[in-house]
XYZ file of C-alpha atoms in Angstrom:
659
model
C 116.184 106.189 12.970
C 117.075 102.738 11.671
C 114.408 100.239 12.571
C 116.423 96.982 12.352
C 115.105 93.630 13.509
C 116.901 92.288 16.604
C 118.088 88.948 15.445
C 119.945 87.898 18.555
C 118.254 85.691 21.100
C 116.661 87.300 24.139
C 119.173 85.888 26.572
C 122.188 87.236 24.662
C 120.522 90.588 24.388
C 119.917 90.671 28.109
C 123.515 89.710 28.822
C 124.775 92.146 26.053
C 126.970 89.558 24.396
C 127.313 88.554 20.745
C 124.879 85.849 19.636
C 125.775 83.391 16.841
C 121.933 83.184 16.022
C 121.979 79.389 16.053
C 118.949 77.572 17.382
C 119.796 77.142 20.182
C 122.826 79.539 20.293
C 126.183 78.564 21.637
C 126.019 80.787 24.799
C 122.590 79.379 25.806
C 123.771 75.808 25.316
C 126.830 76.391 27.519
C 124.781 78.246 30.137
C 122.049 75.594 30.043
C 119.257 78.189 29.767
C 116.251 78.707 27.535
C 117.216 80.055 24.082
C 114.342 82.226 22.773
C 114.110 84.406 19.725
C 111.604 87.107 19.254
C 109.091 86.336 16.494
C 108.048 89.299 14.395
C 104.714 89.661 12.599
C 104.592 89.477 8.838
C 103.617 93.199 8.573
C 106.615 94.343 10.592
C 108.974 92.163 8.632
C 107.625 93.524 5.341
C 108.044 97.118 6.455
C 111.657 96.719 7.492
C 113.019 93.849 5.326
C 111.476 93.097 1.990
C 112.902 89.619 2.024
C 111.249 86.863 4.089
C 112.721 86.260 7.554
C 112.993 82.926 9.329
C 111.039 82.259 12.485
C 113.144 80.172 14.809
C 111.482 78.221 17.565
C 112.192 78.510 21.315
C 114.157 75.450 22.406
C 115.628 74.216 25.645
C 118.689 72.049 25.167
C 118.072 68.512 26.494
C 120.295 66.996 29.137
C 123.346 65.168 27.760
C 122.409 61.709 26.617
C 118.753 62.272 27.318
C 115.986 63.425 25.056
C 113.030 65.411 26.327
C 110.070 63.180 27.118
C 106.591 64.064 28.121
C 105.707 63.531 31.739
C 103.476 60.846 33.092
C 100.174 62.392 32.069
C 101.359 62.207 28.480
C 101.512 58.385 28.846
C 97.771 58.413 29.365
C 97.336 59.908 25.866
C 100.277 58.342 24.010
C 99.902 57.870 20.328
C 97.902 61.088 19.787
C 98.885 63.883 17.457
C 100.381 66.876 19.252
C 99.792 70.335 17.830
C 102.648 72.878 18.230
C 102.204 75.486 20.932
C 102.813 79.230 20.537
C 106.370 80.320 21.445
C 105.321 83.942 22.121
C 105.251 84.792 25.789
C 103.044 87.545 27.269
C 102.937 88.773 30.868
C 99.790 88.051 32.864
C 98.169 90.828 34.812
C 95.733 89.786 37.488
C 93.051 92.471 37.653
C 89.768 90.792 38.684
C 86.775 92.940 39.523
C 84.052 91.740 41.780
C 81.545 92.835 44.431
C 82.463 92.929 48.063
C 80.818 89.701 49.188
C 83.230 87.536 47.107
C 86.280 89.662 47.942
C 86.814 88.656 51.517
C 89.916 86.673 50.846
C 91.416 89.351 48.682
C 90.877 92.384 50.894
C 94.034 91.629 52.870
C 97.532 91.789 51.491
C 99.090 88.347 51.497
C 102.804 88.150 52.020
C 104.272 85.598 49.654
C 107.272 83.486 50.666
C 110.691 84.795 49.814
C 110.812 84.723 46.156
C 113.742 83.542 44.080
C 115.472 86.142 41.961
C 113.330 86.898 38.915
C 116.158 86.602 36.449
C 117.091 83.113 37.735
C 113.653 81.673 36.839
C 112.530 83.875 33.982
C 113.869 81.527 31.308
C 112.144 78.574 32.974
C 108.846 80.460 33.131
C 108.770 81.035 29.365
C 109.571 77.394 28.731
C 107.068 76.030 31.217
C 104.101 78.018 30.109
C 103.048 76.109 27.004
C 100.569 73.300 27.362
C 100.664 70.109 25.363
C 97.639 70.267 23.055
C 96.367 66.848 22.053
C 93.976 66.344 19.065
C 92.044 63.403 20.419
C 89.425 62.215 17.855
C 86.837 65.076 18.092
C 88.031 67.297 20.916
C 91.113 69.151 22.070
C 92.799 67.820 25.235
C 95.383 70.023 27.016
C 97.743 68.569 29.520
C 99.997 70.615 31.778
C 103.087 68.542 31.230
C 106.755 69.406 31.233
C 110.026 67.682 30.489
C 110.804 64.798 32.852
C 113.422 62.406 31.496
C 112.933 60.098 34.498
C 109.857 58.727 32.735
C 111.750 57.919 29.512
C 112.034 54.144 30.010
C 108.331 53.849 30.946
C 107.085 55.869 27.995
C 109.454 54.014 25.662
C 108.105 50.699 26.834
C 104.510 51.873 26.402
C 105.210 53.313 22.932
C 106.737 50.097 21.719
C 103.956 47.952 23.173
C 101.253 50.161 21.611
C 102.946 49.972 18.220
C 103.793 53.667 17.709
C 107.342 52.803 16.550
C 109.102 54.859 19.185
C 111.998 53.628 21.256
C 113.825 51.643 18.628
C 117.296 50.257 19.584
C 119.066 49.920 22.855
C 118.280 47.429 25.579
C 114.703 46.996 24.315
C 116.041 44.817 21.553
C 117.027 41.946 23.867
C 115.006 38.804 23.033
C 113.557 38.543 26.617
C 112.395 42.157 26.679
C 111.011 41.983 23.092
C 108.921 38.960 24.038
C 107.493 40.698 27.180
C 106.727 43.898 25.147
C 104.780 41.846 22.619
C 102.699 40.348 25.444
C 102.033 43.884 26.778
C 100.660 44.947 23.390
C 98.340 41.931 23.240
C 97.086 42.509 26.807
C 96.501 46.195 26.056
C 94.295 45.258 23.133
C 92.323 42.732 25.200
C 91.804 45.273 27.972
C 90.554 47.879 25.427
C 88.180 45.409 23.862
C 86.764 44.384 27.259
C 86.401 48.032 28.273
C 84.462 48.765 25.048
C 82.031 45.949 25.838
C 81.457 47.286 29.349
C 80.758 50.767 28.040
C 78.440 49.519 25.294
C 76.398 47.740 27.948
C 76.121 50.906 30.016
C 75.149 53.054 27.078
C 72.301 50.811 25.905
C 69.718 52.974 27.583
C 65.935 52.767 27.272
C 63.632 55.723 26.487
C 63.670 58.267 29.370
C 59.936 57.875 30.090
C 60.315 54.080 30.467
C 63.272 54.480 32.787
C 61.498 56.989 35.064
C 58.419 54.956 35.242
C 59.587 51.414 35.917
C 63.121 51.181 37.373
C 62.512 52.184 41.008
C 64.136 50.828 44.139
C 62.328 50.055 47.372
C 61.181 53.114 49.202
C 63.116 52.500 52.436
C 66.358 51.857 50.544
C 65.826 55.031 48.499
C 65.154 57.052 51.644
C 68.337 55.774 53.213
C 70.372 56.788 50.157
C 68.736 60.199 49.991
C 69.628 60.712 53.640
C 73.284 59.967 52.767
C 73.127 62.595 50.091
C 71.900 65.346 52.448
C 74.254 64.295 55.191
C 77.391 64.525 53.051
C 77.045 66.210 49.631
C 74.749 69.098 50.453
C 77.450 70.445 52.770
C 79.561 71.657 49.811
C 77.013 71.740 46.995
C 73.870 73.530 48.224
C 71.289 72.635 45.618
C 68.050 71.672 47.432
C 65.928 72.814 50.345
C 65.744 69.887 52.705
C 62.065 69.937 53.815
C 60.867 70.807 50.269
C 62.728 67.766 48.938
C 61.213 65.353 51.474
C 57.743 66.661 50.712
C 58.391 65.945 47.040
C 59.854 62.592 47.925
C 56.725 61.461 49.761
C 54.487 62.738 46.961
C 56.561 60.849 44.401
C 56.265 57.543 46.159
C 52.579 57.982 47.042
C 51.513 59.015 43.550
C 54.327 58.678 41.037
C 52.039 58.930 37.981
C 50.956 62.506 38.859
C 54.411 63.777 39.821
C 56.113 66.204 37.400
C 59.183 65.087 35.460
C 61.474 67.513 37.237
C 60.332 66.306 40.652
C 60.860 62.617 39.669
C 64.298 63.350 38.279
C 65.239 65.283 41.418
C 64.278 62.330 43.622
C 66.050 59.733 41.421
C 69.239 61.783 41.062
C 69.483 62.386 44.786
C 69.078 58.637 45.387
C 71.710 57.963 42.654
C 74.278 60.279 44.255
C 73.646 58.915 47.690
C 74.017 55.333 46.364
C 77.748 56.029 45.743
C 78.175 55.943 49.489
C 75.894 52.978 50.094
C 77.205 49.408 50.661
C 75.401 47.402 47.985
C 77.125 44.112 48.663
C 76.558 41.573 45.837
C 73.948 43.831 44.133
C 76.430 46.484 43.177
C 76.351 45.698 39.438
C 72.536 45.833 39.202
C 72.430 49.119 41.072
C 75.093 50.611 38.883
C 73.177 49.734 35.748
C 69.958 51.239 37.148
C 71.382 54.573 38.355
C 73.257 54.986 35.056
C 69.933 54.846 33.285
C 68.591 57.597 35.545
C 71.512 59.837 34.688
C 70.978 59.288 30.932
C 67.284 59.946 31.373
C 68.092 63.281 33.116
C 70.451 64.257 30.270
C 67.817 63.425 27.692
C 65.233 65.509 29.600
C 67.601 68.481 29.853
C 68.402 68.348 26.128
C 64.867 69.092 25.072
C 64.661 72.791 24.113
C 61.459 73.641 25.942
C 60.837 76.655 28.176
C 59.513 74.514 30.981
C 63.067 73.279 31.475
C 64.271 76.857 32.053
C 63.210 77.106 35.700
C 64.909 76.975 39.076
C 63.732 73.375 39.384
C 65.312 72.646 36.019
C 68.627 74.211 37.191
C 68.500 72.001 40.275
C 68.071 68.950 38.045
C 71.014 70.127 35.908
C 73.239 70.608 38.966
C 72.274 67.168 40.342
C 72.930 65.570 36.941
C 76.493 67.037 36.844
C 77.188 65.921 40.406
C 75.832 62.459 39.670
C 77.988 62.174 36.549
C 81.094 62.935 38.621
C 80.146 60.699 41.521
C 79.216 57.785 39.366
C 81.844 58.250 36.582
C 79.273 58.791 33.851
C 81.151 60.989 31.403
C 82.750 62.793 34.253
C 85.604 64.099 32.114
C 83.140 66.047 29.875
C 81.337 68.050 32.504
C 83.047 71.310 31.506
C 80.776 71.352 28.414
C 77.636 70.746 30.544
C 78.708 73.382 33.077
C 78.899 76.001 30.330
C 75.315 75.254 29.430
C 74.379 75.395 33.121
C 75.887 78.842 33.550
C 74.022 80.149 30.525
C 70.723 78.876 31.848
C 71.393 80.296 35.278
C 72.228 83.744 33.865
C 69.132 83.582 31.615
C 67.062 83.143 34.850
C 68.934 85.993 36.500
C 70.822 84.034 39.124
C 73.925 86.133 38.407
C 72.077 89.174 39.818
C 71.439 89.437 43.540
C 67.729 89.003 44.464
C 67.792 92.520 45.963
C 68.094 93.843 42.421
C 65.202 91.715 41.104
C 61.443 91.920 41.578
C 60.236 91.096 45.067
C 60.442 87.459 46.163
C 60.282 85.460 49.364
C 63.296 85.105 51.659
C 63.287 81.367 50.933
C 63.401 81.913 47.138
C 66.129 84.543 47.434
C 68.407 82.348 49.567
C 67.851 79.307 47.329
C 68.950 81.394 44.329
C 72.091 82.562 46.135
C 72.958 79.020 47.208
C 72.349 77.649 43.765
C 74.493 80.284 42.073
C 77.358 79.622 44.517
C 77.107 75.903 43.636
C 77.159 76.572 39.917
C 80.255 78.785 40.182
C 82.034 76.125 42.258
C 81.182 73.501 39.685
C 82.479 75.784 36.926
C 85.924 76.321 38.466
C 86.362 72.652 39.356
C 85.523 71.624 35.772
C 87.864 74.270 34.436
C 90.745 72.951 36.497
C 90.185 69.381 35.304
C 89.799 70.263 31.624
C 92.505 72.962 31.469
C 89.862 75.171 29.898
C 88.584 78.664 30.818
C 86.088 78.686 33.736
C 83.401 80.484 31.604
C 82.656 82.921 34.418
C 84.534 85.824 36.006
C 83.938 87.899 39.145
C 82.874 91.020 37.175
C 80.018 89.115 35.496
C 77.819 88.641 38.585
C 76.888 90.543 41.756
C 75.022 87.806 43.590
C 75.850 88.040 47.275
C 76.958 85.082 49.341
C 74.128 83.136 50.991
C 73.306 83.662 54.624
C 74.889 81.445 57.237
C 71.638 79.861 58.306
C 70.008 76.394 58.427
C 67.124 75.422 56.161
C 64.444 75.630 58.794
C 65.392 79.233 59.592
C 64.551 80.265 56.037
C 61.086 78.776 56.235
C 60.107 80.939 59.179
C 61.661 84.171 57.930
C 59.213 86.758 56.671
C 61.273 89.706 55.516
C 65.022 89.218 56.407
C 67.440 86.697 57.756
C 69.972 87.132 60.510
C 73.163 85.382 59.347
C 75.076 83.705 62.103
C 78.655 84.882 62.825
C 81.243 82.410 61.588
C 83.091 81.430 64.705
C 82.742 78.725 67.418
C 79.092 77.745 67.551
C 78.225 79.372 64.252
C 78.217 76.243 62.112
C 75.124 75.752 59.884
C 74.371 73.608 56.822
C 75.641 76.517 54.633
C 78.963 77.144 56.442
C 81.133 74.931 54.315
C 79.784 76.457 51.107
C 80.747 79.931 52.560
C 84.229 78.606 53.313
C 84.613 77.631 49.644
C 83.364 81.055 48.560
C 86.124 82.740 50.603
C 88.759 81.327 48.258
C 86.740 81.734 45.072
C 88.612 84.903 43.915
C 91.988 83.289 44.441
C 91.047 80.135 42.651
C 89.535 82.060 39.740
C 92.793 84.061 39.353
C 94.691 80.698 39.435
C 92.601 79.427 36.547
C 93.079 82.618 34.546
C 96.823 82.234 35.054
C 96.881 78.571 34.147
C 94.327 78.391 31.353
C 94.477 81.861 29.767
C 95.697 81.886 26.164
C 97.879 84.993 26.750
C 99.121 84.491 30.265
C 102.497 83.315 31.435
C 103.343 81.372 34.542
C 105.360 83.860 36.599
C 106.900 82.326 39.667
C 106.093 85.284 41.870
C 102.392 84.914 41.008
C 102.570 81.209 41.782
C 103.999 81.862 45.249
C 101.444 84.578 46.028
C 98.508 82.452 44.893
C 99.700 79.342 46.681
C 100.085 81.368 49.924
C 96.427 82.525 49.605
C 95.221 78.975 48.883
C 97.133 77.665 51.865
C 95.669 80.387 54.054
C 92.145 79.449 52.912
C 92.773 75.756 53.803
C 94.063 76.748 57.252
C 91.088 79.028 57.891
C 88.645 76.263 56.940
C 90.463 73.763 59.177
C 90.412 76.141 62.064
C 86.667 76.830 61.677
C 85.771 73.171 61.488
C 87.975 72.383 64.437
C 86.169 75.041 66.521
C 82.747 73.592 65.515
C 83.705 69.881 65.794
C 80.795 69.165 68.071
C 78.119 70.688 65.822
C 77.808 67.872 63.214
C 80.998 68.326 61.182
C 82.344 64.907 60.031
C 85.709 63.839 58.624
C 84.013 63.634 55.225
C 83.203 67.333 55.407
C 86.753 68.235 56.317
C 88.225 66.054 53.578
C 85.904 67.312 50.884
C 86.365 70.996 51.678
C 90.071 70.623 51.844
C 90.179 68.662 48.579
C 88.140 71.106 46.591
C 90.567 73.996 47.501
C 93.972 72.413 48.072
C 94.152 70.540 44.743
C 94.573 73.898 42.945
C 98.175 73.916 44.218
C 99.244 70.958 42.043
C 98.990 72.513 38.558
C 100.541 75.705 39.955
C 103.712 74.058 41.245
C 104.206 70.878 39.277
C 105.794 72.555 36.220
C 108.420 74.208 38.418
C 108.840 71.142 40.614
C 109.971 69.263 37.468
C 112.774 71.787 36.926
C 113.946 71.865 40.557
C 116.853 69.475 39.829
C 118.529 72.019 37.611
C 117.446 75.012 39.699
C 117.502 74.476 43.480
C 115.664 77.820 43.944
C 112.508 75.962 42.838
C 112.749 73.182 45.437
C 109.868 74.822 47.368
C 107.539 73.767 44.529
C 108.679 70.128 45.002
C 107.591 70.300 48.677
C 104.290 71.917 47.933
C 103.519 69.458 45.129
C 104.419 66.440 47.237
C 102.542 67.663 50.350
C 99.456 68.336 48.249
C 99.674 64.970 46.544
C 100.058 63.153 49.853
C 97.048 64.953 51.326
C 95.004 63.654 48.327
C 96.310 60.098 48.607
C 96.124 59.817 52.379
C 93.405 62.180 53.729
C 91.886 61.976 57.188
C 90.615 58.371 57.567
C 86.938 58.221 56.662
C 84.975 55.293 55.118
C 82.692 57.515 53.066
C 85.372 59.749 51.569
C 87.347 56.663 50.658
C 84.327 55.383 48.707
C 84.085 58.701 46.876
C 87.753 58.468 45.772
C 87.189 54.863 44.662
C 83.937 55.521 42.784
C 84.060 59.127 41.637
C 85.119 60.344 38.210
C 85.704 63.856 36.929
C 87.353 65.994 39.576
C 88.113 62.969 41.760
C 89.832 61.010 38.983
C 91.747 64.085 37.849
C 92.923 64.821 41.376
C 94.124 61.211 41.777
C 95.940 61.393 38.426
C 97.737 64.658 39.324
C 98.756 63.286 42.734
C 99.958 60.077 41.081
C 102.269 62.037 38.705
C 103.726 64.186 41.503
C 104.522 61.298 43.807
C 105.843 59.051 41.009
C 108.230 61.719 39.752
C 109.579 62.452 43.219
C 110.212 58.779 43.830
C 112.184 58.353 40.572
C 114.130 61.546 41.106
C 115.031 60.596 44.670
C 116.046 57.047 43.835
C 118.200 58.222 40.884
C 119.853 60.920 43.026
C 120.733 58.434 45.755
C 122.037 55.967 43.137
C 124.344 58.580 41.699
C 125.485 59.678 45.166
C 126.053 56.149 46.389
C 123.607 56.561 49.320
C 120.946 54.058 48.365
C 121.700 51.717 51.303
C 122.327 54.412 53.867
C 119.086 56.281 54.134
C 115.949 54.524 52.871
C 113.317 56.077 55.174
C 112.121 58.812 52.841
C 112.257 56.451 49.845
C 110.197 53.948 51.785
C 107.470 56.552 52.384
C 107.285 57.400 48.679
C 107.210 53.680 47.713
C 104.422 53.030 50.194
C 102.468 55.958 48.741
C 102.767 54.336 45.282
C 101.563 51.000 46.664
C 98.575 52.788 48.240
C 97.708 54.315 44.907
C 97.977 50.908 43.263
C 95.421 49.568 45.790
C 93.151 52.555 45.084
C 93.448 51.964 41.293
C 92.304 48.383 41.911
C 89.299 49.599 43.875
C 88.404 52.036 41.100
C 88.450 49.254 38.486
C 86.348 47.060 40.729
C 83.827 49.924 41.075
C 83.492 50.358 37.313
C 86.628 52.199 36.061
C 87.653 50.885 32.608
C 90.982 52.667 32.227
C 93.806 50.377 33.349
C 96.697 52.649 32.537
C 96.907 54.155 36.028
C 97.530 50.701 37.559
C 99.997 49.827 34.859
C 101.823 53.161 35.136
C 102.154 52.933 38.934
C 103.389 49.318 38.710
C 106.051 50.347 36.140
C 107.131 53.264 38.410
C 107.571 50.966 41.427
C 109.436 48.391 39.216
C 111.847 51.101 37.929
C 112.597 52.336 41.389
C 113.259 48.867 42.779
C 115.349 47.905 39.787
C 117.546 50.978 40.362
C 117.872 49.971 44.026
C 118.989 46.462 43.234
C 121.050 47.278 40.183
C 119.183 45.030 37.750
C 117.999 45.906 34.229
C 115.333 48.665 34.474
C 113.916 47.814 31.003
C 113.267 44.181 31.846
C 111.725 44.992 35.221
C 109.485 47.704 33.743
C 108.247 45.464 30.943
C 107.481 42.551 33.317
C 105.609 44.779 35.746
C 103.508 46.239 32.902
C 102.660 42.751 31.670
C 101.706 41.496 35.097
C 99.654 44.602 35.809
C 97.672 44.293 32.595
C 97.052 40.576 33.093
C 95.672 41.289 36.563
C 93.515 44.295 35.342
C 92.115 42.136 32.566
C 90.726 39.667 35.058
C 89.095 42.594 36.952
C 87.510 43.969 33.804
C 86.269 40.513 32.833
C 84.710 40.101 36.249
């Protein structure tokens, strides 16, 4: 047999036509499809051809007159060095293994929506899989971005203002635009300098012991904030036993000198998390400074390598610290690292094994371990989604059963066993929402394996199946909470539970939604992306959840950023399509909805800066998006409008930062 290398591209081999072996080849250029060549290993080349063989890269021909540009999230990291991604594509096989208690949502066969023909999207799948890998100072950042030439004017303006040298020539060389771009660059530098001063003041922490011993609020105020924590956050993150906490709370205030460090930190972190929902009025700045010091003190305490930290109480402090960092935006974008350490500690203590397989313990201890493990796994998958990194846990690595559907006081009186309430009308307890999140855990873990795996490819059939399961989980949770509306379920609970599950749809569909213009079969991804983004931007009205979205970092900031990108892209695509079709002044209703959504996000970005956010690029980006859309509507110069909106946005944000 002759073992010759196949030098034709994969598309020409599939179509059984002669390939000219160019990069991209003539047939792929004319057909507007991905041109991909198989890359052979060095050993295979040496055994067949003694001479070295070239390794052409996979390349998608750009639209005529337009170069490929990174999507909006790339703007937030412009100027970094991008490492090349691997062009080799491997199929992903979803074969999770787990115990029965976490398999409830996978036991049934989910019928996915009618799926587009595989051959029609196969080329897009291979091109959409690669992530943009950013080498940012000391860590790797990975953004799920794809080609979106609608953002080209915005990214060009930002690149010229930041001095990267991109975007030379064209309408940007007009004297008026050049002057505005220069002002943008100066304002960007002033905003960065001011942000550095703000961060430096927050990081100037005192020794942990001094912080824990002296900076204490009034007892009645602290009790009110702790009540807010248990009323809202313990519904999804079961970390503490209510009556045990309040006993420790009273002991801490009555005799703080003789209270253990883990008990003190537990009280202070609960108060800190609850303070994110408290109306501080004029004293917001002083409170923010004080609770930040508590979080730093907790991190310092956890960092000491002593065995007395490796306890269930120490795990509770660790969970509260991660939650506080996200709620207060204290290094919220780095929690994936901390969650990895948390998982290791929990497994060292045996939380990944069900208490039935461990030495005998009380019912209260067993249920607390099950609740705490479920919270740790939830934190792990949320951090994995935000960081585009592996979740660091899989279903075949633990056999801990789901906690019982009971209230805290029922565990105190149980001697040998607990009777879990049925999950239907009247079956709501303080653990019910955590159980709803556990129902979708297998689906969300498979989603993360598909998105973040090094050797997985984004197959559209998998995307449709997973999104159907996620949507079913959201509907089931909504139905349960509607049935139990009179048992203490608040709009905050509904919004939080829906947010933690539904936001997994955005990274699944956004890459395909970007390509829907050239392939109408993918338009379903546009609808799913936009619906998910709108549910994040405009949830059920609730004062407390609105505060979380304005204050929170980590998963809340990343959700806002993903929704911002989806809505902004849809607005620009729709405006440009109407401009080309000549229908701009005939049907403006849908366009008006999108523009109002952008305005709402601008208002939210202002609130986030007022609450302590130091990154002003979201406000600037949204202002530029709105200016580009309105310039297209009125027929004026997009470049000038974009530059002026960026300048005005930065000038406004600078005053907010200075305040």
